[in-house]
Coordinates of N, CA and C in Angstrom, one line a residue:
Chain A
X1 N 0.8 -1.2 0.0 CA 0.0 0.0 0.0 C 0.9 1.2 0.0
X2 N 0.5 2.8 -1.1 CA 1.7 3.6 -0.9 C 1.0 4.2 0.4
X3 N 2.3 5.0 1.3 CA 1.9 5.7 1.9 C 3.1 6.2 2.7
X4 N 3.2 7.2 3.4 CA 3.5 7.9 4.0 C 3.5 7.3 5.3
X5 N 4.4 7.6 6.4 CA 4.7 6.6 7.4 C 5.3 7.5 8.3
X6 N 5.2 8.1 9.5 CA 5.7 9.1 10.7 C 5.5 7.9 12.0
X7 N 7.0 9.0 12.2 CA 6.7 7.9 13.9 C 7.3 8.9 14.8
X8 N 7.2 9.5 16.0 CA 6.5 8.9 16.8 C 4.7 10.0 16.4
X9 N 3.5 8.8 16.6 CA 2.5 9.5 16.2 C 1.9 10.4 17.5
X10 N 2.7 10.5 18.8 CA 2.5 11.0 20.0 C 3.6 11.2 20.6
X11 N 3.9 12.5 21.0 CA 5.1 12.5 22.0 C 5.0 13.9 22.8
X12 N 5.4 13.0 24.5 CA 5.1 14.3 25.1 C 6.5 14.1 25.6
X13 N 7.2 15.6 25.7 CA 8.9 15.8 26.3 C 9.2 17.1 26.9
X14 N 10.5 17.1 27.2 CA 10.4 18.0 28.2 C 11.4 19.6 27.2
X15 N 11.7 20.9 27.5 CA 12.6 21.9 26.9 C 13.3 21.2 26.5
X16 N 14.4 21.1 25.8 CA 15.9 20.9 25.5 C 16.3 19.4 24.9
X17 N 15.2 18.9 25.7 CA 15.6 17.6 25.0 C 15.5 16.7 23.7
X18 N 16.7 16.9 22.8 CA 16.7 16.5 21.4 C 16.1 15.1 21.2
X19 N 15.0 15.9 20.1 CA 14.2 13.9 19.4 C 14.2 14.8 18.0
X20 N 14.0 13.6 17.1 CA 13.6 13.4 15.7 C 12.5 12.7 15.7
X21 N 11.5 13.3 14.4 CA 10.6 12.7 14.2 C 10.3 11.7 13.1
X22 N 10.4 10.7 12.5 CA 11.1 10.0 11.1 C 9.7 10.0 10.1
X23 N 10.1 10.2 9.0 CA 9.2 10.1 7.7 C 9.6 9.5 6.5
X24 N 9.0 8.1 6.5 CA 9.7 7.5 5.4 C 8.4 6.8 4.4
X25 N 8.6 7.3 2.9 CA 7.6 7.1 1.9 C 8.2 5.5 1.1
X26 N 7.1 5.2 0.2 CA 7.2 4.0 -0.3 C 6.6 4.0 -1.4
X27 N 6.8 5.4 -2.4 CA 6.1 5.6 -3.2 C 7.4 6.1 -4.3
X28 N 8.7 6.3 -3.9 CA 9.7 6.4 -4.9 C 9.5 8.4 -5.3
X29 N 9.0 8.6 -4.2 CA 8.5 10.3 -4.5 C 10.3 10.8 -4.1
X30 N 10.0 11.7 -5.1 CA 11.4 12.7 -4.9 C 11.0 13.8 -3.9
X31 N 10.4 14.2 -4.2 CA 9.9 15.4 -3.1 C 8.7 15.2 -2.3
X32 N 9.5 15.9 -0.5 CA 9.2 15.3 0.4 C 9.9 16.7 1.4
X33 N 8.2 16.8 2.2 CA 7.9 18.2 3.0 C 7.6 17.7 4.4
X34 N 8.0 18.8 4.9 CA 7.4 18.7 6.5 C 6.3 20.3 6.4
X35 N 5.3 20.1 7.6 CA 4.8 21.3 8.0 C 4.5 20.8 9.3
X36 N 4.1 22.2 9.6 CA 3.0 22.3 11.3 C 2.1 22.6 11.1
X37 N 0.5 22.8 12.0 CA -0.3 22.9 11.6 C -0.8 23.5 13.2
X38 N -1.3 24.7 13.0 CA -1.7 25.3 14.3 C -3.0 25.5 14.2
X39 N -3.7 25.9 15.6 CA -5.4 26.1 15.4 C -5.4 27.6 14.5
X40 N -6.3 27.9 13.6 CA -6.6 29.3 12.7 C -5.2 29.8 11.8
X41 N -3.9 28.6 12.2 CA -3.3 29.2 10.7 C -2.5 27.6 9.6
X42 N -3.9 27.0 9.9 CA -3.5 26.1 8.7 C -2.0 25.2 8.7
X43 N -2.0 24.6 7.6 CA -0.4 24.5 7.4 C 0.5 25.2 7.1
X44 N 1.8 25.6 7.9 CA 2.8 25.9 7.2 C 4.0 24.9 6.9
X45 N 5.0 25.6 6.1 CA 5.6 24.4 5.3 C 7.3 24.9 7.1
X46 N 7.8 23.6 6.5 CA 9.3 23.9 7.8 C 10.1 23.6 6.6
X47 N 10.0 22.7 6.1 CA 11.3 22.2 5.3 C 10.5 21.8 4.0
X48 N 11.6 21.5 2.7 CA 11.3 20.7 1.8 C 12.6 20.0 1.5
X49 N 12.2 18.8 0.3 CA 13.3 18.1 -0.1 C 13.1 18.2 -1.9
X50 N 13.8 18.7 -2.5 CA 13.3 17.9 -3.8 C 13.9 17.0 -4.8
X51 N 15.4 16.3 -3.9 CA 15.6 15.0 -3.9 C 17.1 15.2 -3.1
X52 N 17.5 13.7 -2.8 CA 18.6 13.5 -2.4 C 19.6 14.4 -2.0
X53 N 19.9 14.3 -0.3 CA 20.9 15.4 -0.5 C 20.3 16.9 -0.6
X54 N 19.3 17.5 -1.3 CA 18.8 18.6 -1.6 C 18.0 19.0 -0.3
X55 N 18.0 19.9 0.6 CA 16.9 20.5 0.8 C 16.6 21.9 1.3
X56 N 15.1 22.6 1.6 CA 15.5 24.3 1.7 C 14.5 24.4 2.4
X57 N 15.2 25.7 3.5 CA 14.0 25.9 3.6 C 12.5 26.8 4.0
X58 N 11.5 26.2 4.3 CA 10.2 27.2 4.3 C 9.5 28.3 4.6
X59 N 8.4 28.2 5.3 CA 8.2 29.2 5.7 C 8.2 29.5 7.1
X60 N 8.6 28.5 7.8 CA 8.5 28.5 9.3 C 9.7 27.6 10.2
X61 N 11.1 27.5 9.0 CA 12.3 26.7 10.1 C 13.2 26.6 11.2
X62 N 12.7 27.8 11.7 CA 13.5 28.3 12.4 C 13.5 27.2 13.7
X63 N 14.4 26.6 14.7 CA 14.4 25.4 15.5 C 14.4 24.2 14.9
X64 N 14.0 23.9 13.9 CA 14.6 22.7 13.1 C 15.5 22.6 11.8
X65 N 15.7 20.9 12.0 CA 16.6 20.5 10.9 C 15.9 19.7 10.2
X66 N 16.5 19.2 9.3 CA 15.9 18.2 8.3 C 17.7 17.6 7.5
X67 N 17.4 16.0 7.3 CA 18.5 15.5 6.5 C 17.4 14.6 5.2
X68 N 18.5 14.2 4.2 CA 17.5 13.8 3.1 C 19.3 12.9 2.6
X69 N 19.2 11.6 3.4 CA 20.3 11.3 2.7 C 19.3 9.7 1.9
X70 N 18.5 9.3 2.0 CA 18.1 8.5 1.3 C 16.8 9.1 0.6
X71 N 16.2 8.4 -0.5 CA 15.2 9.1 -1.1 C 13.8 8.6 -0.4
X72 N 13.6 7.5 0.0 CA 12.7 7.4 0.7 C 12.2 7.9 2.7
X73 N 13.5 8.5 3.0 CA 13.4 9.3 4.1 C 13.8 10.6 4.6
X74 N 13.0 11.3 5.3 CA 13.0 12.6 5.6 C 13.0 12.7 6.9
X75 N 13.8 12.9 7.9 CA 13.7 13.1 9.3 C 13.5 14.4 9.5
X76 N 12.5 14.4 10.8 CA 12.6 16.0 11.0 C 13.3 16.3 12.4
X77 N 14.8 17.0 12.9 CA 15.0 17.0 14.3 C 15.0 18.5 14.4
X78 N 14.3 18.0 16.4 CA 14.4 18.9 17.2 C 15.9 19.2 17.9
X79 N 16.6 19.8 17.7 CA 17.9 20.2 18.7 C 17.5 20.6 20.0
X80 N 17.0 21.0 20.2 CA 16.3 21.6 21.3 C 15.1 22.5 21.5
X81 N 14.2 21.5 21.5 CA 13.0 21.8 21.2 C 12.5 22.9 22.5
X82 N 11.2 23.8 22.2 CA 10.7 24.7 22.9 C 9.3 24.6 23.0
X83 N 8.8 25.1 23.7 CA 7.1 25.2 24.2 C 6.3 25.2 23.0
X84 N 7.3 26.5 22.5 CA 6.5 27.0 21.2 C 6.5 26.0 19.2
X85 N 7.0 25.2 19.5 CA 7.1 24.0 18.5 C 6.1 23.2 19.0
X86 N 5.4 23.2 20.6 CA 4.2 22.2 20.1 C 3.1 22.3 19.4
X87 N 2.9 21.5 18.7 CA 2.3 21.2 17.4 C 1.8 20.2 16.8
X88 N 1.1 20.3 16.1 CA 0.5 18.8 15.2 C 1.7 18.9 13.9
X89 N 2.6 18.2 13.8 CA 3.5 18.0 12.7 C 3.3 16.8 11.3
X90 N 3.3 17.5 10.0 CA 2.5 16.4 9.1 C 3.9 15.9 8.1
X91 N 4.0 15.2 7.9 CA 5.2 15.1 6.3 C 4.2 14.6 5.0
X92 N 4.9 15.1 4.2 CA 3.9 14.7 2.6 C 5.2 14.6 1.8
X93 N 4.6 14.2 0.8 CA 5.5 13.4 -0.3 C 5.4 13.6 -1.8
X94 N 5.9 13.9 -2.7 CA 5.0 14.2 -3.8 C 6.1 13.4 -5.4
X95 N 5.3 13.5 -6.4 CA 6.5 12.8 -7.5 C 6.7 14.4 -7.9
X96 N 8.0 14.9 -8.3 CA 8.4 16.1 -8.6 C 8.8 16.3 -10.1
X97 N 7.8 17.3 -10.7 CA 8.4 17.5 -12.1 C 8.8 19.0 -12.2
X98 N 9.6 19.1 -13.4 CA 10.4 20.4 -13.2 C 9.5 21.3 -13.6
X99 N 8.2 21.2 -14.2 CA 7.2 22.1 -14.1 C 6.1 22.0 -13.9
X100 N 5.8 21.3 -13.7 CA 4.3 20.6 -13.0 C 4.4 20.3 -11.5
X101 N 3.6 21.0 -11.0 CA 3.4 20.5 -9.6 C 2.7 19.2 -9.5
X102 N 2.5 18.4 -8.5 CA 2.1 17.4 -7.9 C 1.5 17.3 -6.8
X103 N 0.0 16.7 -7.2 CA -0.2 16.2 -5.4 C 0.6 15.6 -4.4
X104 N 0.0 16.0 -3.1 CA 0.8 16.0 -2.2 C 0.1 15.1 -1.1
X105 N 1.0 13.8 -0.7 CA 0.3 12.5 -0.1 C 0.9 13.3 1.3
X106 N 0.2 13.1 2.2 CA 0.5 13.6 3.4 C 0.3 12.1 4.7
X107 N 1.5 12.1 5.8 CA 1.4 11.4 6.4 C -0.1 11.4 7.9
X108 N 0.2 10.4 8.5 CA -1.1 10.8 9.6 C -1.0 11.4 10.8
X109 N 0.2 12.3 10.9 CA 0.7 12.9 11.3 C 1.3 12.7 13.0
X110 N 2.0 13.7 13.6 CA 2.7 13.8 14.7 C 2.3 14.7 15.9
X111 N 1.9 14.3 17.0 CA 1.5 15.6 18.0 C 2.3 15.7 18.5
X112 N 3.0 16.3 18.6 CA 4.4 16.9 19.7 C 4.0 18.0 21.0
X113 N 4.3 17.6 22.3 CA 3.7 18.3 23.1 C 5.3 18.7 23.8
X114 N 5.7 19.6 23.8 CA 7.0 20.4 24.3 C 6.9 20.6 25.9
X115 N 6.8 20.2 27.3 CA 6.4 21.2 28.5 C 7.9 21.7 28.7
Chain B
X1 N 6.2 36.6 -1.1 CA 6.0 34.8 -1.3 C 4.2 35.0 -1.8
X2 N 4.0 34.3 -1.5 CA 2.3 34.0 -1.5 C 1.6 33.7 -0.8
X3 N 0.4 34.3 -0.8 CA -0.3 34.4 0.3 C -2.0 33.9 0.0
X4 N -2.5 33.0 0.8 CA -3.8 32.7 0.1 C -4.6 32.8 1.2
X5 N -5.9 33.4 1.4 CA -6.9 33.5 2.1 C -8.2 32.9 2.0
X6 N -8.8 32.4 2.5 CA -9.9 31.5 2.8 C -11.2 31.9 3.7
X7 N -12.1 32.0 2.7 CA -13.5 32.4 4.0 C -14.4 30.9 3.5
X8 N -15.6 30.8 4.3 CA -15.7 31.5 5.7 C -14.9 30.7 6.6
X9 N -14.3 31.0 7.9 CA -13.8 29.9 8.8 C -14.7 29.1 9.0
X10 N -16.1 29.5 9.2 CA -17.0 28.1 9.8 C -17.8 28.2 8.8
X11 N -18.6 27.0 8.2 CA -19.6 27.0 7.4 C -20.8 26.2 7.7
X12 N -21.7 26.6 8.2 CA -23.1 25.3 8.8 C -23.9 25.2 7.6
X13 N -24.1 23.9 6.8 CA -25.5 24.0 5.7 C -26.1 22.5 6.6
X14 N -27.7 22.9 6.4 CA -28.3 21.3 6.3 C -27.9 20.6 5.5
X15 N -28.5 19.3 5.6 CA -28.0 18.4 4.8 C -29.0 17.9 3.5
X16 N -28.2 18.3 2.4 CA -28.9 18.1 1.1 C -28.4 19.9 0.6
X17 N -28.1 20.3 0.9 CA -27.8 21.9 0.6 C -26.9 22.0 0.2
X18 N -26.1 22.7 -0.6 CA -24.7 23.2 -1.5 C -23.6 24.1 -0.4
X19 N -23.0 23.7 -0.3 CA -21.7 25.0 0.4 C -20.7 25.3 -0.4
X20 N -20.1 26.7 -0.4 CA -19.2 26.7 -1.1 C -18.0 27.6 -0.2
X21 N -17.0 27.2 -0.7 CA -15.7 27.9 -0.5 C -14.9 28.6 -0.9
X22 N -14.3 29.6 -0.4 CA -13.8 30.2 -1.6 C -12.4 31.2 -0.8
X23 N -11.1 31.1 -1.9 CA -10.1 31.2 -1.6 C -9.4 32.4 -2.5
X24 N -8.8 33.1 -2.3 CA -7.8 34.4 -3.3 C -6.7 33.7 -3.2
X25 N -5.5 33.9 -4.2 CA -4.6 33.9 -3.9 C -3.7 35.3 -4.3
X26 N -2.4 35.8 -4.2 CA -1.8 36.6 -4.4 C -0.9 36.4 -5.8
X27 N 0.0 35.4 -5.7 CA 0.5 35.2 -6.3 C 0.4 35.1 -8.1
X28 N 0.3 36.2 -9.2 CA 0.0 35.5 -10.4 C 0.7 34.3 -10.8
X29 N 1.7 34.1 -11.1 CA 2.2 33.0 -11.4 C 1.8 31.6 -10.6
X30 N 0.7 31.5 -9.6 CA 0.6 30.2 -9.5 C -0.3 29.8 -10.4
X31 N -0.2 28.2 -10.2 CA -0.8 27.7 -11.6 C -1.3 26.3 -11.6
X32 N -1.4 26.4 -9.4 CA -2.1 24.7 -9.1 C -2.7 25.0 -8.1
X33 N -3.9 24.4 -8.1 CA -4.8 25.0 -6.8 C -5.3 24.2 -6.0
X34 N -5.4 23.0 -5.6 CA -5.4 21.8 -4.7 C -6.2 22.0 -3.6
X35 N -7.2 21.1 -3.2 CA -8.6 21.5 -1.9 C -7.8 19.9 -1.1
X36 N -7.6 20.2 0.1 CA -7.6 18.9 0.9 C -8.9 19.1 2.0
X37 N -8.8 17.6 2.3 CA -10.0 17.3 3.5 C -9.3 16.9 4.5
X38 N -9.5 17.5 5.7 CA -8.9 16.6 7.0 C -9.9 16.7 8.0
X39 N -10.4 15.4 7.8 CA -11.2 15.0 9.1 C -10.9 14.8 10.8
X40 N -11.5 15.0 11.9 CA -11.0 15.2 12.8 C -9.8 13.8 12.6
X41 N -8.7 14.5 13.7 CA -7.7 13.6 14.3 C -6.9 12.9 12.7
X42 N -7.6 12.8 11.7 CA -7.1 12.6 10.1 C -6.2 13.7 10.0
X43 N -5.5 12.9 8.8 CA -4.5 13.5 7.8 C -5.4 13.9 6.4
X44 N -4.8 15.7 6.0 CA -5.0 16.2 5.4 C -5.1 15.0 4.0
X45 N -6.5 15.1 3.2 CA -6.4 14.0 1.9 C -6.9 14.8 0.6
X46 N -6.1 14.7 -0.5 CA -6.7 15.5 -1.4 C -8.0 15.0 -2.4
X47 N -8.7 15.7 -2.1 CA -10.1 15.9 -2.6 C -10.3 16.4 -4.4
X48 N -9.7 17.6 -4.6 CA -9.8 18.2 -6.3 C -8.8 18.5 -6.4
X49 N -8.4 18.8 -7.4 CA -7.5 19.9 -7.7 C -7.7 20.6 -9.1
X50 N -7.1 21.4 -9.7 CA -7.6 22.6 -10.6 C -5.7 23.1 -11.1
X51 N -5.7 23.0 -12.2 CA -4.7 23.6 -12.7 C -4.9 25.2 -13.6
X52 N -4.1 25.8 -13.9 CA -4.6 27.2 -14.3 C -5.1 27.0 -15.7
X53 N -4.8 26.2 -16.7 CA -5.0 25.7 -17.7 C -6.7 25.6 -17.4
X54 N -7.1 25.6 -16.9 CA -8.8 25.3 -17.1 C -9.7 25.9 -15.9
X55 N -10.7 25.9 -16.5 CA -12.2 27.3 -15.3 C -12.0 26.6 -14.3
X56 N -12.8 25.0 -14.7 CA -13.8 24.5 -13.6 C -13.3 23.1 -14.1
X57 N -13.5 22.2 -12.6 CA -13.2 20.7 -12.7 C -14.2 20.1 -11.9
X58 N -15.1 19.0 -12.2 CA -16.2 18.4 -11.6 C -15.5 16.7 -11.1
X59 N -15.9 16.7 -9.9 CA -15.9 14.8 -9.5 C -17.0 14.3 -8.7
X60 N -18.2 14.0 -9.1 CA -19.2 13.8 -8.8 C -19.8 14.8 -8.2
X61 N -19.9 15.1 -6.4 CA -20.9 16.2 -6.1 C -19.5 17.3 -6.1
X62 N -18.6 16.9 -6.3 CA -17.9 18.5 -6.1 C -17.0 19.0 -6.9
X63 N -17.3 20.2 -7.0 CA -16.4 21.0 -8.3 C -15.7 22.2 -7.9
X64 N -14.5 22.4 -8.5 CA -14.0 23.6 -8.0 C -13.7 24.2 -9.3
X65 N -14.0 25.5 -9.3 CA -13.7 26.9 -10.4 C -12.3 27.6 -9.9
X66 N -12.0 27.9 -10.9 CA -10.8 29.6 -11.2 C -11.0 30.3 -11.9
X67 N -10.7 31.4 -11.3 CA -10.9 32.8 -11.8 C -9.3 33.4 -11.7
X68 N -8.5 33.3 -12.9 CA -7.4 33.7 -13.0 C -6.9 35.0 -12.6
X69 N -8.2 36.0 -13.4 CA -8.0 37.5 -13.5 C -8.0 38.0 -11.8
X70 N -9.2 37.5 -11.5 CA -9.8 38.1 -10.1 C -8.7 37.0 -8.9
X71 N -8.4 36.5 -9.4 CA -7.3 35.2 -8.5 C -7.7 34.7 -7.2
X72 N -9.2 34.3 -7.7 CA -9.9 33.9 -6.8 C -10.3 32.0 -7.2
X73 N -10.3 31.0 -6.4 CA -10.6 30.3 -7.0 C -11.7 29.1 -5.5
X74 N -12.6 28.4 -6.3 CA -13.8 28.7 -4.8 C -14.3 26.6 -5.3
X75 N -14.3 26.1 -3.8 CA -14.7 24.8 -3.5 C -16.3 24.3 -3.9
X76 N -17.2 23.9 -4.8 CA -18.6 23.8 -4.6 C -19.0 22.2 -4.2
X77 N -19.8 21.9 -3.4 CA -20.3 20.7 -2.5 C -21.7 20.7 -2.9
X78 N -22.1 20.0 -3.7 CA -23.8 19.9 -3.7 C -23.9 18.9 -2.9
X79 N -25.6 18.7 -2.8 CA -26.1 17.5 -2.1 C -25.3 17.5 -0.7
X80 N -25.1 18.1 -0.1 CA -23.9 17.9 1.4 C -24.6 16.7 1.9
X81 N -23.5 15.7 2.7 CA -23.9 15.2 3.2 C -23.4 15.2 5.1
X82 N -24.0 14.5 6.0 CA -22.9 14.8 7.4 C -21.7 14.1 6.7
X83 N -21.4 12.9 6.2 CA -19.7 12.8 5.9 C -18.9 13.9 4.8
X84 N -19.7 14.8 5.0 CA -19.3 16.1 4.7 C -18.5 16.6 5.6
X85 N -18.8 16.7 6.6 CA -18.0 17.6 7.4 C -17.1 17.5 8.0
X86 N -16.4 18.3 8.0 CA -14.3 18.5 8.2 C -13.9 20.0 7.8
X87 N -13.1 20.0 8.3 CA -11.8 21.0 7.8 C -11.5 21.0 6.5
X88 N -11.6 22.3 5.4 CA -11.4 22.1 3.9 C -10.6 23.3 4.0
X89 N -9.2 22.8 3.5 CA -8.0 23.5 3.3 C -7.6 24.0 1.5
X90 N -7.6 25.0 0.7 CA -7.1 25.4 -0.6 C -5.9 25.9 -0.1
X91 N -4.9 25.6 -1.4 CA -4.0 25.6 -1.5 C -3.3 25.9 -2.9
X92 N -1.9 27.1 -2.6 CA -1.9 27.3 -4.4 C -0.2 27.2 -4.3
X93 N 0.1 27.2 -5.6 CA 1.4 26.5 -5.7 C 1.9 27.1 -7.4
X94 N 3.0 27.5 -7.6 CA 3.7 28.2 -8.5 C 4.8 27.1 -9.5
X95 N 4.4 27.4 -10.6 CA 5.5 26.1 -11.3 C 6.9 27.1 -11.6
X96 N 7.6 25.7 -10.7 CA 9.1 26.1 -10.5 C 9.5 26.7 -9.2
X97 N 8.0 26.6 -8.7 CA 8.3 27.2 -7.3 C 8.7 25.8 -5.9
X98 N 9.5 24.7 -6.2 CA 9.6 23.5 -5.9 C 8.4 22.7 -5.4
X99 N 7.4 23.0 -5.8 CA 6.2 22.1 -5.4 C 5.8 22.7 -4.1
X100 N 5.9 24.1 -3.8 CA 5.6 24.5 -2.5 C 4.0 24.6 -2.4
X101 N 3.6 24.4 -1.7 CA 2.3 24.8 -1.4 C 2.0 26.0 -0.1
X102 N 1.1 26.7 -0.6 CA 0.8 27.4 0.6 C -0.4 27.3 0.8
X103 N -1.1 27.4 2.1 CA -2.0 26.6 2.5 C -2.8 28.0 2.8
X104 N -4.2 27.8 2.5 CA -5.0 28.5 3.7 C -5.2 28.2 4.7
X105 N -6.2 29.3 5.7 CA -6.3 28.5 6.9 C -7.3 27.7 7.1
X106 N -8.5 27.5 6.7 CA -9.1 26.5 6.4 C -10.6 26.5 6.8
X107 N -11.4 25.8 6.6 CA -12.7 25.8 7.1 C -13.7 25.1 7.5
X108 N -14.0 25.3 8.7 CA -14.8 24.1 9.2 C -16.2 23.8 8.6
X109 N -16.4 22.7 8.0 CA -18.0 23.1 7.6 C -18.5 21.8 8.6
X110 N -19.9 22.0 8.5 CA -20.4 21.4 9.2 C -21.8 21.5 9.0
X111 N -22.3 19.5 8.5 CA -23.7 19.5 7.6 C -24.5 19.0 8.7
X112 N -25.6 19.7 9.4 CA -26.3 19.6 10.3 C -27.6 18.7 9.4
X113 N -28.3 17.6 9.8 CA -29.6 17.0 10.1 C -30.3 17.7 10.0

């Protein structure tokens, strides 16, 4: 089945303490996004990939990283995560053409609770 | 960057009634318009999408239009049903702009009995 795959789907932690959140597709998609998603402002994007090695980023990075060394995985890490990063966190995945956009398969996302 | 806006935040229709949504974007050069559904505690799923190349795109009860000039482009739901109701997010995207999407913020509809 394709799909999109996040783990951990729940995580409650404390200031400072570094986690990653992993996103790995099975769909051979080159491009491959993180966002957050807060009450009244939607998704925004943190990172993208648009393959291997490649990535930039969005509109909201600031506290995180992202690595893209295989094509089917996207990690998102916290270095030291803050109050203000709790969030519902989503990854999506998409086939990338150099001028055509593509739908965007989204995983079933991450609740991250920061205290 | 781009900026897309979304009314209404809440939408109540009975059920069997039409709702519609409707979104601006800023950006001329976008040129993909994409409606997702995320039902409670769900992952965002895409429902239509609409490329600039054409008005209007129909998939049984629901269709979405664009309006290039006015850079408005708007969600239509006939027949609603309650598995209607969720969170409906548009979204617009620029070719060459890496597949970015920018999201609205979204709207709750909600098909009352």
């Amino acid at each position: 089945e394709a799909q999109v795959t996040q783990n951990p789907r729940y995580l409650i932690t404390v200031t400072g303490k570094k986690l990653t959140v992993t996103c790995s597709q099975n769909m051979n998609h080159e491009y491959m996004s993180w966002y957050r998603q807060d009450p009244g402002l939607g998704l925004r994007q943190i990172y993208y990939s648009m393959n291997v090695e490649v990535t930039d980023k969005g509109d909201v990075p600031e506290g995180y990283k992202v690595s893209r060394k295989e094509k089917r995985n996207f990690p998102l890490i916290l270095e030291s995560p803050s109050p203000n990063q709790t969030s519902l966190y989503f990854c999506a995945s998409s086939l990338s053409w150099q001028s055509s956009n593509q739908p965007q398969h989204f995983g079933d996302g991450t609740r991250l609770s920061i205290l | 960057g781009e900026n897309v806006e979304q009314h209404p935040s809440t939408l109540s229709v009975q059920e069997g009634d039409s709702a519609v949504i409707k979104c601006t974007y800023s950006d001329s050069a976008s040129n993909y318009f994409p409606w997702y559904k995320q039902e409670l505690g769900k992952r965002p799923q895409l429902i239509i999408d609409i490329r600039s190349n054409v008005g209007e795109k129909k998939d049984q009860r629901i269709a979405v239009t664009l309006n290039k000039t006015a850079k408005h482009f708007s969600l239509h739901i006939t027949e609603t049903q309650p598995e209607d109701s969720a969170v409906y997010f548009c979204a617009a995207s620029r070719a060459g702009g890496g597949n970015k999407l920018t999201f609205g913020t979204g709207t709750q509809l909600k098909v009352e009995l």
